[in-house]
Structures are given as structure tokens and as C-alpha cells.
């Protein structure tokens, strides 16, 4: 298995931006696992399935073919432009709490990483704790709720706080910092500063 940098953290903590910039700096591959849960949610909503209908949602996730780069697609349909809209924000934490959905996504995430010819930067909620417990480096990003809501713009502080609670409080793979993850508070730091800090950690033998 090639090197994996696992980046976890709550909404708006900077995961996607930092992970993407880090992957570019290292010339590694990048995977946004949140986009996968969002794509399943978009498809569930398109089919008018109740996000709480566990078995119907599970079937969507198990059968779906999902890509995240260069565009997010599910079963060949480009959902990039809808996956960060309000209806998906509202439903995604319910879909992501479904154990069958999680199993299906984790299998795909591991297979994707194994297929990469180089190192990977993978970001989400359970990457260091569940998906890649043996990752080369584990990073947990945080930021104040106000700052995270500001970064999220239209989503608003209430929706961000509600997703935080749902993701942290769920039974399967809750959002939490792995014991061996380095924690970085990004509230007053630029993307470049955070990327440099992670690269320094990567180069420092422990
Ligand atoms: O960009 P933001 O951090 O707001 O969210 P995201 O990374 O796109 O993830 C959207 C939602 O997917 C989260 O609120 C989680 O409910 C779920 N998720 C998850 O459960 N596990 C992951 N590895 C990634 C996302």
C-alpha cells in the first residue's frame, strides 16, 4: 500500500481545501469522501426516496457507480452542481449514518487508494479511525464554529452545527480525532501555513 495522508474534521474546518492543496504540493492523488456521501444523497433525493428509509438508501449506495474527479458523478449523471445545495446538506448526515452505505463507500475508498500509482491524500470524517487506520500520517483539522460557518457561507451556522452534532453523535464511525492524529486549529491560519505544517510532519521521523 502506498502512503496515505488521512485528514478528518468537521464541516468548514478546511479539509477539502487543505487536502487538495497538499495533494498538489506532493503530486499525490486526492479523494474527497464527503463528495461520495453527497452523491449518494443527491441520487436518493432525485429518486424521491426518504433518506431515513435504510434499505432503499442502502440499495442506491450498493449499486451506484461514483466518480469524484474531475467531476462528481453517480451512475453517469453529473451531480457536481447539486451536491452542496441545501436539500443535500439537510439529508446527507442521515444517509451517511446508514451502516450499509458506509460499508459500501469504505470498500470503494480502499480500492481507489490501492489503485493509485502514488501516495494519496484522503479527507472525510472516519478516514484515520476506520478507512485507513494504518495511514502514514493522520491529521485532524478544527476551527471555531463561527469561522467554519463563515467559510460555509450560504449553509449557515445552524445547519453546520446540526451536521456536526449528527456526525459526532452517530453510532457508526462517528467523527472523532484518532489518538495518533496531529490536531491543527485552522481558525487563524492560511491554507498554505496548514499545508506546510503537514508537510513538515510528514518529513519528520517520529
Ligand atoms: O465539506 P463538509 O466538511 O461540509 O462536508 P463533506 O466533507 O462534504 O461531508 C458531507 C457529509 O458527509 C458530512 O456531514 C458527513 O455526514 C458525511 N461524511 C461522512 O460521514 N464520512 C466521511 N468520510 C465524509 C463525509
Short mmCIF file of C-alpha atoms and ligand atoms in Angstrom, two decimals:
data_model
loop_
_atom_site.label_atom_id
_atom_site.label_comp_id
_atom_site.label_asym_id
_atom_site.label_seq_id
_atom_site.Cartn_x
_atom_site.Cartn_y
_atom_site.Cartn_z
CA UNK A 1 0.00 0.00 0.00
CA UNK A 2 1.32 3.45 -0.96
CA UNK A 3 1.48 6.30 1.53
CA UNK A 4 -1.84 7.71 2.72
CA UNK A 5 -2.38 11.02 4.50
CA UNK A 6 -5.74 10.89 6.31
CA UNK A 7 -7.42 14.21 7.01
CA UNK A 8 -10.55 14.37 9.15
CA UNK A 9 -12.52 17.17 10.77
CA UNK A 10 -15.91 18.86 10.99
CA UNK A 11 -17.64 20.92 8.27
CA UNK A 12 -15.73 24.03 7.28
CA UNK A 13 -12.54 23.06 9.10
CA UNK A 14 -10.65 23.35 5.80
CA UNK A 15 -10.30 19.67 4.95
CA UNK A 16 -11.10 19.83 1.24
CA UNK A 17 -9.05 22.94 0.51
CA UNK A 18 -6.08 21.79 2.56
CA UNK A 19 -6.21 18.22 1.26
CA UNK A 20 -6.40 19.36 -2.35
CA UNK A 21 -3.50 21.82 -1.95
CA UNK A 22 -1.46 19.21 -0.09
CA UNK A 23 -2.02 16.60 -2.80
CA UNK A 24 -0.97 19.14 -5.45
CA UNK A 25 2.17 20.07 -3.47
CA UNK A 26 3.20 16.41 -3.13
CA UNK A 27 1.95 15.38 -6.59
CA UNK A 28 -0.24 12.75 -4.93
CA UNK A 29 -3.85 11.74 -5.67
CA UNK A 30 -6.72 13.31 -3.74
CA UNK A 31 -10.06 11.84 -2.62
CA UNK A 32 -12.96 13.84 -1.17
CA UNK A 33 -15.03 11.14 0.54
CA UNK A 34 -17.72 13.65 1.56
CA UNK A 35 -18.48 14.09 -2.14
CA UNK A 36 -19.27 10.35 -2.30
CA UNK A 37 -21.82 10.55 0.54
CA UNK A 38 -23.21 13.70 -1.05
CA UNK A 39 -23.52 11.98 -4.45
CA UNK A 40 -25.49 9.08 -2.92
CA UNK A 41 -27.71 11.62 -1.15
CA UNK A 42 -28.34 13.53 -4.39
CA UNK A 43 -29.39 10.31 -6.10
CA UNK A 44 -31.63 9.33 -3.16
CA UNK A 45 -33.38 12.70 -3.36
CA UNK A 46 -33.65 12.55 -7.16
CA UNK A 47 -35.46 9.21 -6.82
CA UNK A 48 -37.73 10.67 -4.10
CA UNK A 49 -36.54 8.09 -1.60
CA UNK A 50 -36.86 9.01 2.09
CA UNK A 51 -33.25 9.44 3.39
CA UNK A 52 -34.34 7.59 6.55
CA UNK A 53 -35.52 4.53 4.56
CA UNK A 54 -32.44 2.47 5.38
CA UNK A 55 -32.91 -0.42 2.98
CA UNK A 56 -33.92 1.71 -0.03
CA UNK A 57 -30.96 4.06 0.57
CA UNK A 58 -28.63 1.10 1.05
CA UNK A 59 -29.64 -0.29 -2.35
CA UNK A 60 -28.82 3.01 -4.04
CA UNK A 61 -25.35 3.07 -2.44
CA UNK A 62 -24.55 -0.56 -3.16
CA UNK A 63 -25.45 -0.38 -6.84
CA UNK A 64 -24.04 3.05 -7.61
CA UNK A 65 -21.00 3.82 -9.69
CA UNK A 66 -19.44 7.02 -8.30
CA UNK A 67 -16.60 9.22 -9.55
CA UNK A 68 -15.27 12.31 -7.77
CA UNK A 69 -12.62 13.62 -10.17
CA UNK A 70 -12.68 15.63 -12.35
CA UNK A 71 -16.44 15.91 -11.66
CA UNK A 72 -18.67 14.21 -9.11
CA UNK A 73 -20.94 11.74 -10.91
CA UNK A 74 -23.24 8.92 -9.87
CA UNK A 75 -24.30 6.33 -12.43
CA UNK A 76 -23.03 8.61 -15.16
CA UNK A 77 -25.08 11.64 -14.03
CA UNK A 78 -23.05 14.76 -13.19
CA UNK A 79 -24.19 15.90 -9.72
CA UNK A 80 -21.32 18.31 -9.03
CA UNK A 81 -23.62 21.33 -9.17
CA UNK A 82 -26.25 19.97 -6.75
CA UNK A 83 -24.29 18.14 -4.06
CA UNK A 84 -23.61 21.26 -1.98
CA UNK A 85 -27.16 22.60 -2.19
CA UNK A 86 -29.48 22.89 0.79
CA UNK A 87 -31.51 19.68 0.23
CA UNK A 88 -28.31 17.60 0.21
CA UNK A 89 -26.91 19.47 3.26
CA UNK A 90 -30.10 18.62 5.14
CA UNK A 91 -30.17 14.91 4.21
CA UNK A 92 -26.52 13.89 3.93
CA UNK A 93 -25.84 13.15 7.60
CA UNK A 94 -28.81 10.76 7.69
CA UNK A 95 -27.58 8.94 4.59
CA UNK A 96 -24.03 8.86 5.97
CA UNK A 97 -25.20 7.31 9.26
CA UNK A 98 -26.54 4.28 7.35
CA UNK A 99 -24.15 1.38 8.10
CA UNK A 100 -24.66 -0.31 4.73
CA UNK A 101 -23.93 2.94 2.91
CA UNK A 102 -20.76 3.39 4.96
CA UNK A 103 -19.55 -0.14 4.25
CA UNK A 104 -20.12 0.35 0.53
CA UNK A 105 -18.25 3.67 0.50
CA UNK A 106 -15.33 2.44 2.62
CA UNK A 107 -14.81 -0.53 0.28
CA UNK A 108 -14.68 1.83 -2.70
CA UNK A 109 -12.32 4.23 -0.90
CA UNK A 110 -9.83 1.48 -0.06
CA UNK A 111 -9.99 0.06 -3.57
CA UNK A 112 -9.45 3.53 -5.06
CA UNK A 113 -6.36 4.12 -2.89
CA UNK A 114 -4.93 0.71 -3.76
CA UNK A 115 -5.28 1.54 -7.47
CA UNK A 116 -3.30 4.79 -7.28
CA UNK A 117 0.26 4.66 -8.61
CA UNK A 118 1.39 7.20 -5.97
CA UNK A 119 0.58 8.43 -2.49
CA UNK A 120 -2.93 9.65 -1.65
CA UNK A 121 -4.49 12.36 0.44
CA UNK A 122 -7.94 11.27 1.63
CA UNK A 123 -10.29 13.52 3.56
CA UNK A 124 -13.54 12.89 5.43
CA UNK A 125 -14.84 12.08 8.90
CA UNK A 126 -13.64 8.50 9.54
CA UNK A 127 -10.53 8.25 7.37
CA UNK A 128 -7.97 7.88 10.18
CA UNK A 129 -10.26 5.93 12.52
CA UNK A 130 -11.88 3.44 10.15
CA UNK A 131 -10.88 3.63 6.49
CA UNK A 132 -7.08 3.82 6.83
CA UNK A 133 -6.15 3.10 10.46
CA UNK A 134 -2.56 2.47 9.29
CA UNK A 135 -2.25 5.78 7.38
CA UNK A 136 1.25 7.24 7.07
CA UNK A 137 0.09 10.46 8.70
CA UNK A 138 -3.21 11.38 10.37
CA UNK A 139 -4.39 14.95 10.65
CA UNK A 140 -7.44 16.29 12.48
CA UNK A 141 -8.45 19.82 11.47
CA UNK A 142 -10.59 22.05 13.66
CA UNK A 143 -11.71 25.70 13.63
CA UNK A 144 -14.16 27.73 15.68
CA UNK A 145 -17.84 27.26 14.80
CA UNK A 146 -18.12 30.94 13.76
CA UNK A 147 -15.18 30.67 11.40
CA UNK A 148 -16.42 27.36 9.95
CA UNK A 149 -19.90 28.82 9.35
CA UNK A 150 -18.33 31.90 7.72
CA UNK A 151 -16.40 29.62 5.33
CA UNK A 152 -19.58 27.70 4.53
CA UNK A 153 -21.37 30.92 3.51
CA UNK A 154 -24.94 30.11 2.48
CA UNK A 155 -25.25 26.95 4.57
CA UNK A 156 -25.49 28.96 7.79
CA UNK A 157 -24.35 28.32 11.34
CA UNK A 158 -27.41 26.28 12.36
CA UNK A 159 -27.03 23.76 9.55
CA UNK A 160 -23.28 23.41 10.16
CA UNK A 161 -23.87 22.88 13.90
CA UNK A 162 -26.64 20.36 13.20
CA UNK A 163 -24.40 18.32 10.86
CA UNK A 164 -21.59 18.46 13.44
CA UNK A 165 -23.91 17.03 16.08
CA UNK A 166 -25.23 14.32 13.75
CA UNK A 167 -21.74 13.31 12.56
CA UNK A 168 -20.23 13.32 16.07
CA UNK A 169 -23.15 11.59 17.77
CA UNK A 170 -23.87 8.76 15.34
CA UNK A 171 -23.27 5.16 16.30
CA UNK A 172 -21.36 4.03 13.20
CA UNK A 173 -17.98 5.67 12.61
CA UNK A 174 -18.63 8.93 14.47
CA UNK A 175 -16.43 11.92 13.73
CA UNK A 176 -13.61 11.90 16.26
CA UNK A 177 -9.89 12.51 16.37
CA UNK A 178 -7.80 9.35 16.13
CA UNK A 179 -5.47 9.09 19.14
CA UNK A 180 -2.41 9.26 16.90
CA UNK A 181 -3.64 12.16 14.75
CA UNK A 182 -1.99 15.58 14.89
CA UNK A 183 -4.56 18.30 15.60
CA UNK A 184 -4.35 21.60 13.76
CA UNK A 185 -6.63 24.56 14.53
CA UNK A 186 -7.04 26.37 11.20
CA UNK A 187 -9.06 29.34 12.56
CA UNK A 188 -6.28 31.90 12.14
CA UNK A 189 -4.10 30.08 9.64
CA UNK A 190 -3.87 30.27 5.87
CA UNK A 191 -4.19 27.18 3.69
CA UNK A 192 -0.50 27.48 2.84
CA UNK A 193 0.52 27.53 6.51
CA UNK A 194 -1.51 24.41 7.25
CA UNK A 195 -0.12 22.60 4.19
CA UNK A 196 3.44 23.49 5.24
CA UNK A 197 2.81 22.24 8.77
CA UNK A 198 1.55 18.90 7.45
CA UNK A 199 4.47 18.55 5.02
CA UNK A 200 6.87 19.23 7.91
CA UNK A 201 5.19 16.50 9.99
CA UNK A 202 5.40 14.11 7.04
CA UNK A 203 9.14 14.69 6.75
CA UNK A 204 9.81 14.46 10.49
CA UNK A 205 10.55 10.89 11.53
CA UNK A 206 8.61 10.00 14.68
O1 LIG B 1 -17.45 19.88 3.21
P1 LIG B 1 -18.03 19.46 4.53
O2 LIG B 1 -16.97 19.18 5.53
O3 LIG B 1 -19.12 20.32 4.99
O4 LIG B 1 -18.77 18.12 4.27
P2 LIG B 1 -18.31 16.88 3.41
O5 LIG B 1 -16.90 16.52 3.71
O6 LIG B 1 -18.69 17.14 2.00
O7 LIG B 1 -19.24 15.74 4.03
C1 LIG B 1 -20.64 15.85 3.97
C2 LIG B 1 -21.26 14.88 4.97
O8 LIG B 1 -20.90 13.55 4.59
C3 LIG B 1 -20.79 15.03 6.41
O9 LIG B 1 -21.57 15.97 7.13
C4 LIG B 1 -20.94 13.61 6.94
O10 LIG B 1 -22.27 13.37 7.36
C5 LIG B 1 -20.68 12.74 5.73
N1 LIG B 1 -19.33 12.15 5.67
C6 LIG B 1 -19.09 11.01 6.41
O11 LIG B 1 -19.95 10.58 7.16
N2 LIG B 1 -17.89 10.37 6.31
C7 LIG B 1 -16.94 10.83 5.51
N3 LIG B 1 -15.78 10.14 5.41
C8 LIG B 1 -17.14 12.01 4.76
C9 LIG B 1 -18.35 12.67 4.87
#
